[in-house]
CSV table of C-alpha atoms and ligand atoms in Angstrom, one decimal:
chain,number,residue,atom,x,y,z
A,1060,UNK,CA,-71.7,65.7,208.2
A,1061,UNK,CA,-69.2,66.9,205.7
A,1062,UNK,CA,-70.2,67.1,202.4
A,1063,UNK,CA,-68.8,68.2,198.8
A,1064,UNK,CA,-69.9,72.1,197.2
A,1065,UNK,CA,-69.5,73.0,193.9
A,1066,UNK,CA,-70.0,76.5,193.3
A,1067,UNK,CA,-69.7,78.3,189.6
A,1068,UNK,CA,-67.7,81.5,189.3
A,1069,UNK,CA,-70.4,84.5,188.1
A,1070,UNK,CA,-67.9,86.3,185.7
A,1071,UNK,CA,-68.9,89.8,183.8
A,1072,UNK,CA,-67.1,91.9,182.2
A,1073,UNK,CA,-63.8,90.8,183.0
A,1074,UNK,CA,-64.6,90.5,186.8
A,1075,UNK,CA,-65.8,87.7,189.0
A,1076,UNK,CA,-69.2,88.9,190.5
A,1077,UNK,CA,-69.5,89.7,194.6
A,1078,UNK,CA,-71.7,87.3,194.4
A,1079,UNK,CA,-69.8,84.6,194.0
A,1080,UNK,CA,-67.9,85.3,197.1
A,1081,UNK,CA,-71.5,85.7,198.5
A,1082,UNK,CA,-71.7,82.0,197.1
A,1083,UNK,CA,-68.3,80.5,198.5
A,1084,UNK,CA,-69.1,81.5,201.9
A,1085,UNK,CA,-72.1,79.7,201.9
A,1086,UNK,CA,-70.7,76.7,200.2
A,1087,UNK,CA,-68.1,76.7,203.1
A,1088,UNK,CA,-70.8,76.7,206.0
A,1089,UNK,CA,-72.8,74.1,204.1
A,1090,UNK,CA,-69.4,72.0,203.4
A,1091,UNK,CA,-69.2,71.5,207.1
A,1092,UNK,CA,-65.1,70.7,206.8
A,1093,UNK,CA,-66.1,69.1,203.2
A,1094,UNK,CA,-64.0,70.1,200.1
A,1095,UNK,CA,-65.2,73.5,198.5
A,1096,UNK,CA,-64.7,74.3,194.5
A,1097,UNK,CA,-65.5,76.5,192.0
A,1098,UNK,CA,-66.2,75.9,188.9
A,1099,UNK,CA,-64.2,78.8,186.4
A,1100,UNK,CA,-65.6,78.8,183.0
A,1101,UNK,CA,-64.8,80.8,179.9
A,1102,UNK,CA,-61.8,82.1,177.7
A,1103,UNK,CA,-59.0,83.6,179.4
A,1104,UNK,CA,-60.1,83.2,182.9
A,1105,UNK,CA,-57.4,81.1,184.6
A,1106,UNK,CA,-55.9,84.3,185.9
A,1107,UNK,CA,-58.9,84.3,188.7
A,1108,UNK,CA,-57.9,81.1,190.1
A,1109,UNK,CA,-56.0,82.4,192.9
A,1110,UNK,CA,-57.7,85.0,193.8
A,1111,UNK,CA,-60.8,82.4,194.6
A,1112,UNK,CA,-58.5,80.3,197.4
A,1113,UNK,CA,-58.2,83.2,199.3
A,1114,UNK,CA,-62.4,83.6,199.5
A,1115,UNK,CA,-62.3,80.1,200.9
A,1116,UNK,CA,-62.4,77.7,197.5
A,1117,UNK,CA,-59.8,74.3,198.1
A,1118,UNK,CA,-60.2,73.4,194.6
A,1119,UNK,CA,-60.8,75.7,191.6
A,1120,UNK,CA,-61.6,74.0,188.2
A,1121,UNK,CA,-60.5,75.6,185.1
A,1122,UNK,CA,-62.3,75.3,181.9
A,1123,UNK,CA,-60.7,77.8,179.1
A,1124,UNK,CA,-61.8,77.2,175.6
A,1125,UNK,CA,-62.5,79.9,173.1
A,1126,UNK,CA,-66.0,78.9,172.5
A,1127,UNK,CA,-67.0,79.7,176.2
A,1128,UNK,CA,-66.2,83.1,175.7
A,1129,UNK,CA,-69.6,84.2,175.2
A,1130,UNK,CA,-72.2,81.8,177.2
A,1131,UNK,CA,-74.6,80.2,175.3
A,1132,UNK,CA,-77.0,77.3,176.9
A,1133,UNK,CA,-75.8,74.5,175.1
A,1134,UNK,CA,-71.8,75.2,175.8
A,1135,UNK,CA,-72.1,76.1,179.6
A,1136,UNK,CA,-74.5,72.9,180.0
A,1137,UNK,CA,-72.1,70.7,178.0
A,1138,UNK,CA,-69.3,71.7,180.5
A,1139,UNK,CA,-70.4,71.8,183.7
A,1140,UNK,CA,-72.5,68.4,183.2
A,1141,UNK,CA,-68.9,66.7,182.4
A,1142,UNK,CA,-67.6,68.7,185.4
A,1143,UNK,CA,-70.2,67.9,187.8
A,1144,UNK,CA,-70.4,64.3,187.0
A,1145,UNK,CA,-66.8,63.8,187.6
A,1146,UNK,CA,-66.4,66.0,190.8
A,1147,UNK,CA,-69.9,64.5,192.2
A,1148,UNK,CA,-70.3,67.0,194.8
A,1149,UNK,CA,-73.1,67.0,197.2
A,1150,UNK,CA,-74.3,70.8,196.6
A,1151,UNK,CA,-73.7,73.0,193.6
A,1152,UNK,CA,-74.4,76.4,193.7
A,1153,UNK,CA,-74.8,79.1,191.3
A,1154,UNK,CA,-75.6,82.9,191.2
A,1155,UNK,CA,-79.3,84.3,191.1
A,1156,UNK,CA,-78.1,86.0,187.6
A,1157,UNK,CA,-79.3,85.5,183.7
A,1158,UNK,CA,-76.9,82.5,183.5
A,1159,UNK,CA,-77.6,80.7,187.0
A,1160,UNK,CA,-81.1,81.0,186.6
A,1161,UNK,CA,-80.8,79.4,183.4
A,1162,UNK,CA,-78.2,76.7,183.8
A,1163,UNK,CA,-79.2,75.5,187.6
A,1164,UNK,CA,-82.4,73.8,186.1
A,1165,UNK,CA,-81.4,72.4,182.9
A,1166,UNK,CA,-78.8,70.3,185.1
A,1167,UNK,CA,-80.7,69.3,187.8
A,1168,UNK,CA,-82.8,68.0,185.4
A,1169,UNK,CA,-79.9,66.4,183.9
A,1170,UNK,CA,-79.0,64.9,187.3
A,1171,UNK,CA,-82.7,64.4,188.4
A,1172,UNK,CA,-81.9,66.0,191.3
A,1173,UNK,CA,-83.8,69.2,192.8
A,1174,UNK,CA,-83.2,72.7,192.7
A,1175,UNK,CA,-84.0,76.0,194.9
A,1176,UNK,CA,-84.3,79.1,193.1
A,1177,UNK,CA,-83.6,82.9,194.9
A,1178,UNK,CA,-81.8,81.6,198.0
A,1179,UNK,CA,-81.1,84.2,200.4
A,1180,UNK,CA,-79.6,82.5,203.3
A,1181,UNK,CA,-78.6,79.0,204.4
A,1182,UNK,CA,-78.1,77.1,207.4
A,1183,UNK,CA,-77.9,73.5,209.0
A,1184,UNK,CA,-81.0,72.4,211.0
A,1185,UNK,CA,-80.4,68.8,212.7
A,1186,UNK,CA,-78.0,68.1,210.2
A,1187,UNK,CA,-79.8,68.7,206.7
A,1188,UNK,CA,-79.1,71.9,204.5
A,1189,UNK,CA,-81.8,74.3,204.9
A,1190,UNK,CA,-82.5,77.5,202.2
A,1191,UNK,CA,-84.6,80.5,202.6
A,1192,UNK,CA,-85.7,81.4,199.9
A,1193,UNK,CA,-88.9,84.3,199.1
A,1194,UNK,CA,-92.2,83.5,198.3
A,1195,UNK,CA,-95.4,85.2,197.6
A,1196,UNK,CA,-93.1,88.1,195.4
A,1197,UNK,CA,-91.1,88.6,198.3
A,1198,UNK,CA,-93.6,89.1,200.7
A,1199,UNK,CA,-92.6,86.1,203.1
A,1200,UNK,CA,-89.8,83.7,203.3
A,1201,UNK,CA,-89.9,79.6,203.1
A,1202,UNK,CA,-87.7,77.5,204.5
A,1203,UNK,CA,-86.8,74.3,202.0
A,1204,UNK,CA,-85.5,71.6,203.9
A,1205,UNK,CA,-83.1,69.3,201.7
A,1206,UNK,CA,-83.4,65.5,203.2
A,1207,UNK,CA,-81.1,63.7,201.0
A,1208,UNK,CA,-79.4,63.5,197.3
A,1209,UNK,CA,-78.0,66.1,195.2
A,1210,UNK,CA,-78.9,69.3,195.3
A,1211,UNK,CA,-78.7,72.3,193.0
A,1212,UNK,CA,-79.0,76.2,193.7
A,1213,UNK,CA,-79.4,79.5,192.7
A,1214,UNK,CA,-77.4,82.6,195.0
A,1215,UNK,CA,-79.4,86.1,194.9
A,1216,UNK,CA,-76.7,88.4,195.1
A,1217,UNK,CA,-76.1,90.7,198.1
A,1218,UNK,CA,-78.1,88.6,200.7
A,1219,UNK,CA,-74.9,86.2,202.3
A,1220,UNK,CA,-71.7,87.7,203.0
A,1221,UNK,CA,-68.9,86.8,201.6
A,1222,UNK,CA,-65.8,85.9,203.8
A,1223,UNK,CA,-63.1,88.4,204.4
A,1224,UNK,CA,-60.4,87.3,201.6
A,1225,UNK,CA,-57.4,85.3,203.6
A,1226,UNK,CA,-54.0,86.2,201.2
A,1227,UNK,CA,-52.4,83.2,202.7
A,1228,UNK,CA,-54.9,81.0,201.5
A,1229,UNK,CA,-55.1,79.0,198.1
A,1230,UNK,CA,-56.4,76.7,195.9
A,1231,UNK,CA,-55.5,73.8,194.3
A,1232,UNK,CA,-56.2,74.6,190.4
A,1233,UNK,CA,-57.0,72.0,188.1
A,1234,UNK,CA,-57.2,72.4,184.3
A,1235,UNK,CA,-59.8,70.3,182.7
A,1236,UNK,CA,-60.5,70.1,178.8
A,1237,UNK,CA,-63.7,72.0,177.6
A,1238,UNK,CA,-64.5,68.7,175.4
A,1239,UNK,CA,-66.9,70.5,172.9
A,1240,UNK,CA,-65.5,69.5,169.6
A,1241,UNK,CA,-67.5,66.2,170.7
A,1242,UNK,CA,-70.6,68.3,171.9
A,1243,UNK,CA,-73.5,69.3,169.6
A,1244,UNK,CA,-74.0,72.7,169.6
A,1245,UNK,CA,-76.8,74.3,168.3
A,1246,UNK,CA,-76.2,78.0,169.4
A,1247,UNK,CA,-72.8,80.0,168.9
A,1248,UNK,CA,-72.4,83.5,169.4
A,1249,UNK,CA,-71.6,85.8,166.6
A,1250,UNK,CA,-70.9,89.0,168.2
A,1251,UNK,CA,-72.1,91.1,171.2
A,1252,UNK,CA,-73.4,94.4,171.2
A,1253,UNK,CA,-73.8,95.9,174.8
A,1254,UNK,CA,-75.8,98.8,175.9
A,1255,UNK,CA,-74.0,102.1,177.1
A,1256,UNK,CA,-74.6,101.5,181.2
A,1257,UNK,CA,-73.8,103.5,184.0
A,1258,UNK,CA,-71.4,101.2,185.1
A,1259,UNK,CA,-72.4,100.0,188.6
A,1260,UNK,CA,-74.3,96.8,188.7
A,1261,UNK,CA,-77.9,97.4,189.5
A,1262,UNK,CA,-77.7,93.7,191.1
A,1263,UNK,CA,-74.8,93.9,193.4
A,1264,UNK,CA,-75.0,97.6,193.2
A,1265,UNK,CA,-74.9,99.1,197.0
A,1266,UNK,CA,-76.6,102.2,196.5
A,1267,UNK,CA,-79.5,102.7,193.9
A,1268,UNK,CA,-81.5,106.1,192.7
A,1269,UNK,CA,-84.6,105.0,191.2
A,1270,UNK,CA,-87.1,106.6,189.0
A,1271,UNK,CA,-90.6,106.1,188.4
A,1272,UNK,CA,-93.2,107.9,186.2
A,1273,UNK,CA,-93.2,111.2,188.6
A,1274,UNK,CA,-90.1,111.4,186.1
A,1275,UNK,CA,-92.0,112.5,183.6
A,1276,UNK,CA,-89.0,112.3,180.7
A,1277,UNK,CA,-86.1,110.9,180.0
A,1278,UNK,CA,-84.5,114.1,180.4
A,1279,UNK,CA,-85.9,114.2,183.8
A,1280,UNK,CA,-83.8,111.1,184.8
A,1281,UNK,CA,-81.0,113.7,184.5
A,1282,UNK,CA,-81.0,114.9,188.5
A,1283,UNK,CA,-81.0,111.0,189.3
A,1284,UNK,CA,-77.9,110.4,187.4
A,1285,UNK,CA,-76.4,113.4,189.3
A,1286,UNK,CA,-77.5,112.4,192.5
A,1287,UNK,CA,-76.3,108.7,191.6
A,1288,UNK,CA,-73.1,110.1,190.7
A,1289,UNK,CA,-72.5,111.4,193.6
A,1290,UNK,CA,-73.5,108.7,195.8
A,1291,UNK,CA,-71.3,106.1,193.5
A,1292,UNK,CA,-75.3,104.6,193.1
A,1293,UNK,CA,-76.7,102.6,190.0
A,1294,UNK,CA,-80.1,104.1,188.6
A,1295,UNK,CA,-82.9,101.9,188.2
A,1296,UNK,CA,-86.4,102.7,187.2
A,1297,UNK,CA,-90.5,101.2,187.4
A,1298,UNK,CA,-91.7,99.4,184.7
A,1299,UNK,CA,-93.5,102.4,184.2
A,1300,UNK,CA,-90.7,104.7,183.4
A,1301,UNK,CA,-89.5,102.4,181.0
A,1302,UNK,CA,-92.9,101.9,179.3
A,1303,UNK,CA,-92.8,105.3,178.8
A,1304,UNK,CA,-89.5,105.2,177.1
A,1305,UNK,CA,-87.7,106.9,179.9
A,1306,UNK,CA,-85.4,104.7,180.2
A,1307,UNK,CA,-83.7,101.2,179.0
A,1308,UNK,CA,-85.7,97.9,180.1
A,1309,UNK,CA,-81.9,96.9,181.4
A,1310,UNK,CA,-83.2,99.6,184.5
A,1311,UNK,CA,-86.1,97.8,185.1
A,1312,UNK,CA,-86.9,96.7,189.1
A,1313,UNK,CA,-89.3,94.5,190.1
A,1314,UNK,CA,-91.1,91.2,189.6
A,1315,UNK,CA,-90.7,91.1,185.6
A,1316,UNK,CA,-87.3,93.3,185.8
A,1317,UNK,CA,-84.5,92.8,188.1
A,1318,UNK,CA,-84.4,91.8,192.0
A,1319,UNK,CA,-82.5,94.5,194.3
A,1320,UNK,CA,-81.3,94.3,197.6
A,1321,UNK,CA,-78.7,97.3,198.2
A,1322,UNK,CA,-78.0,99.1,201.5
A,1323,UNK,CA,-79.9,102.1,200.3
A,1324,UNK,CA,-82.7,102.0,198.0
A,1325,UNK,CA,-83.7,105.8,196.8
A,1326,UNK,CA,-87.4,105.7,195.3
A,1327,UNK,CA,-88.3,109.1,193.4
A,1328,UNK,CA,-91.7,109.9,191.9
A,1329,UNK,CA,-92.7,105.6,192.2
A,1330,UNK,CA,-96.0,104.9,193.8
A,1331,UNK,CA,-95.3,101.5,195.2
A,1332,UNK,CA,-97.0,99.5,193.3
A,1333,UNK,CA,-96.9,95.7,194.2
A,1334,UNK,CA,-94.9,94.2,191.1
A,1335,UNK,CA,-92.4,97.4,192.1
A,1336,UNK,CA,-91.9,96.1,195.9
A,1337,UNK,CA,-91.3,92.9,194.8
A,1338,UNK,CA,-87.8,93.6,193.2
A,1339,UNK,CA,-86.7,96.4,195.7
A,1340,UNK,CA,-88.2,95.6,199.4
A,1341,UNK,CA,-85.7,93.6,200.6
A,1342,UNK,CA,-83.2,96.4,200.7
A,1343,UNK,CA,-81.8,97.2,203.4
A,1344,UNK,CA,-83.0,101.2,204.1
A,1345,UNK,CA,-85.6,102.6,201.4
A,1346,UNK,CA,-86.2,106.3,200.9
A,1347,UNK,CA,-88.8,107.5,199.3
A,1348,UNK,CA,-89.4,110.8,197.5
A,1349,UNK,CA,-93.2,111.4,196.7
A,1350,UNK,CA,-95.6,114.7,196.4
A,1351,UNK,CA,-98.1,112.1,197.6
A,1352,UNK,CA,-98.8,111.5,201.0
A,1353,UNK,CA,-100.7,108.8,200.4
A,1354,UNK,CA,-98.4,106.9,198.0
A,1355,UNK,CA,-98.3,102.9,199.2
A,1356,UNK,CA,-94.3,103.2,198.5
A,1357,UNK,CA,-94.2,105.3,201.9
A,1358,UNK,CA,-96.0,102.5,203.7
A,1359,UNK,CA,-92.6,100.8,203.0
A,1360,UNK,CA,-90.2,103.5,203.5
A,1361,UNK,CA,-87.6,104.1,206.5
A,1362,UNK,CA,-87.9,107.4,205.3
A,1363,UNK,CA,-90.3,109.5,203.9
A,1364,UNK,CA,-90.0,112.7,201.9
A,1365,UNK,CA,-93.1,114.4,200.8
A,1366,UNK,CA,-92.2,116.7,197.9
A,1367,UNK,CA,-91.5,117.8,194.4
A,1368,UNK,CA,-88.9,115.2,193.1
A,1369,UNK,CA,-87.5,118.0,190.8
A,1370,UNK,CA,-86.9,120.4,193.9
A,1371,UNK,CA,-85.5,117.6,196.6
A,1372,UNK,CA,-83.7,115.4,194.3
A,1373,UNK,CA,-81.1,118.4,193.4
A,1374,UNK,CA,-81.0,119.9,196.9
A,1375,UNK,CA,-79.9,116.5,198.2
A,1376,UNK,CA,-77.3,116.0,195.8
A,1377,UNK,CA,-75.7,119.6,196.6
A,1378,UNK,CA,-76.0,118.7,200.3
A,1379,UNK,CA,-74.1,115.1,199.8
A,1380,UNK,CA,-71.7,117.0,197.5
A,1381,UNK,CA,-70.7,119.2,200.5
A,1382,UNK,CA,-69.9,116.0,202.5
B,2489,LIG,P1,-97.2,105.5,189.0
B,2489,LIG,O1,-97.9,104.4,189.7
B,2489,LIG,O2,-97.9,106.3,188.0
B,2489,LIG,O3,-96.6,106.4,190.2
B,2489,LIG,C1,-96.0,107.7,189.9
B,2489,LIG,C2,-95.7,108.3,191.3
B,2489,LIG,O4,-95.0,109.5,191.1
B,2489,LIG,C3,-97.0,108.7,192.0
B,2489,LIG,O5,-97.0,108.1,193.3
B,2489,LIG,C4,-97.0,110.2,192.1
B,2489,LIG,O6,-97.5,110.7,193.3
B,2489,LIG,C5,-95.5,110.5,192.0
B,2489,LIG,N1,-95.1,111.8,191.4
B,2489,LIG,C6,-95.6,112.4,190.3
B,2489,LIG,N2,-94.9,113.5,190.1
B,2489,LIG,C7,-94.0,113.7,191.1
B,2489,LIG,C8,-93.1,114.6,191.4
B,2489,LIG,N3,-92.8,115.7,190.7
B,2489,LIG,N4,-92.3,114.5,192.6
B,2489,LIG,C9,-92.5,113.4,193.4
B,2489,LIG,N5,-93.4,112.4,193.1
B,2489,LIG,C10,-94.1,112.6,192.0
B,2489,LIG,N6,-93.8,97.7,187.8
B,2489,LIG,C11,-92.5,97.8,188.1
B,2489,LIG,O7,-92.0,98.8,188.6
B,2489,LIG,N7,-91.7,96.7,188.0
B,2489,LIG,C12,-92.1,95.5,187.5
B,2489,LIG,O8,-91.3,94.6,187.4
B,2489,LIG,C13,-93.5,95.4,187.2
B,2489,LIG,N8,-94.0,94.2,186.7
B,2489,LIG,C14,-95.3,94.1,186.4
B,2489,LIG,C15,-95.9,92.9,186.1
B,2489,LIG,C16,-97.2,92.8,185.8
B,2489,LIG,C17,-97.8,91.4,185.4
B,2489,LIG,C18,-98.1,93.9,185.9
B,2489,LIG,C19,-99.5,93.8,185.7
B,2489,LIG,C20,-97.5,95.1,186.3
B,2489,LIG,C21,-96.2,95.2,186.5
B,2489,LIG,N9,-95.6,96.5,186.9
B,2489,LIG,C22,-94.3,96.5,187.3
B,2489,LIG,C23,-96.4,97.7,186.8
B,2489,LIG,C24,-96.9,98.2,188.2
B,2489,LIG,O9,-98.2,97.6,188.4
B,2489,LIG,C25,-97.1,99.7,188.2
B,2489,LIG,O10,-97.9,100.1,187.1
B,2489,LIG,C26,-95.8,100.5,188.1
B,2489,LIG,O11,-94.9,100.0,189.0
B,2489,LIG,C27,-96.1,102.0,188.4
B,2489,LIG,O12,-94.9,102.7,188.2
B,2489,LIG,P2,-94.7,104.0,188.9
B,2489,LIG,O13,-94.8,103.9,190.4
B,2489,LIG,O14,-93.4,104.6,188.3
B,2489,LIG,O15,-95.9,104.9,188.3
């Protein structure tokens, strides 16, 4: 049965996220020959338009106004409720980030329709639109079966793959007005301040180097950095390390900090703890680097390395230097 997907471009700084890629493909499979869009919202991001066709979008909406430049609740709501009601599609999906996870319920609620949080894959069982989505802080997986209505959901970024880009495809782009001089808005950004990061996305990140309190100091996080460096990795941390003051909350992994699913997931001086594996466990292969041998986080591992963090950490970074 073909149906309609909306899906709405995940932009930061200046780039549209993997993840929405990750989130087209889907959209396509769940379209079944049905008319895929994205949604494009901000200031100054018509430029993207294209580049979205050739990921598999028919139809990319365009909604430029200089008051979306920063999200705020109210804005982002305002526009996408106008958009959605005058698309109507069928599915709309959104990424597992700080804005999806806030808009994707406020406008299902607007729609009274329902909404599936943390998908990480998506299929077609006797016709209906099934998600998986992780349960139990990741330590199984439910299926939600959608019978019938709108439906509204949240992409955790690097679970789907996104389709090879196809140059000779494009979209259709249609401008629509932002319409918030008639909107009430309660919230308006004044100004941003960001914090100094290492660059690479701990969310779509590939690689990651993680430290826990085996750290010790914020000055031990310097080996990770090198290591990370090397390996083109982001550097996350256990709620520990960043109670300690480590590091920034930002680096946080786990059930109250950020969700990770990279190829290669590099634990140093992290016990395991259950709140820790429920952001990281998913990834794909985990190392981890412990003087414990009993540490739970080896239970989990591919591969274990029982050692000084301070003495392995360094040798493996002038090994992977050599390569
Ligand atoms: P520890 O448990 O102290 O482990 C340190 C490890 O380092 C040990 O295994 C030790 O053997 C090893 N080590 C020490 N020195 C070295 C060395 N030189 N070389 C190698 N290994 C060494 N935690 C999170 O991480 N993320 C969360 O999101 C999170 N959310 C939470 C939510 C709630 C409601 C609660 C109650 C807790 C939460 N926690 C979270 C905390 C969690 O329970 C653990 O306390 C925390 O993960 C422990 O961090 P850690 O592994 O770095 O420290």
């Amino acid at each position: 049965m073909a149906r309609t997907c909306l899906v709405m471009a995940d932009l930061r700084g200046g780039k549209v996220r993997n993840v929405t890629y990750e989130a087209l493909a889907a959209a396509r499979r769940l379209a079944e020959g049905g008319e895929v869009s994205v949604a494009l919202v901000g200031d100054g991001v018509s430029g993207f338009a294209q580049g979205l066709g050739a990921y598999g979008a028919d139809k990319v909406y365009v909604v430029e106004d200089t008051g979306l430049k920063h999200y705020t609740p109210d804005a982002y709501a305002s526009v996408m409720e106008r958009l959605i009601r005058t698309a109507d599609p069928d599915v709309v999906l959104f990424a597992h980030s700080a804005i999806g996870r806030d808009l994707a319920p406020k406008l299902a609620a607007r729609f009274g329709a329902g909404q599936v949080s943390d998908v990480v894959d998506v299929g077609l069982e006797d016709g209906k639109i099934v998600f998986t989505r992780p349960i139990y802080a990741g330590k199984a997986f439910t299926k939600v079966t959608i019978s019938d209505g709108k439906v509204f959901a949240t992409v955790r970024p690097n679970n789907l793959s996104a389709d090879e880009p196809d140059a000779g495809r494009s979209a259709t782009v249609e401008t629509v007005g932002a319409g918030l001089s008639g909107a009430s808005l309660r919230t308006v950004v004044k100004e941003v301040v960001q914090k100094a990061t290492s660059g690479v996305d701990l969310t779509e990140a590939k690689i990651i180097v993680s430290g826990g309190r085996g750290v010790k100091s914020a000055e031990g996080f310097k080996p990770l950095y090198e290591l990370a460096e090397v390996l083109g990795a982001a550097v996350g941390a256990s709620r520990a390390a960043c109670d300690a003051g480590y590091c920034d909350y930002s680096m946080q992994i786990g059930q109250t900090g950020k969700v990770v699913t990279p190829d290669l997931y590099i634990a140093c001086g992290i016990s395991g703890a259950i709140q820790h594996l429920a952001g990281m466990s998913n990834s794909k292969v985990i190392v981890a680097i412990n003087k414990d041998p009993e540490a739970p986080i080896l239970k989990v591992a591919n591969y274990g390395i029982v050692g000084d963090l301070f003495e392995v950490v360094p040798m493996l970074t002038e090994e992977l230097k050599k390569v």
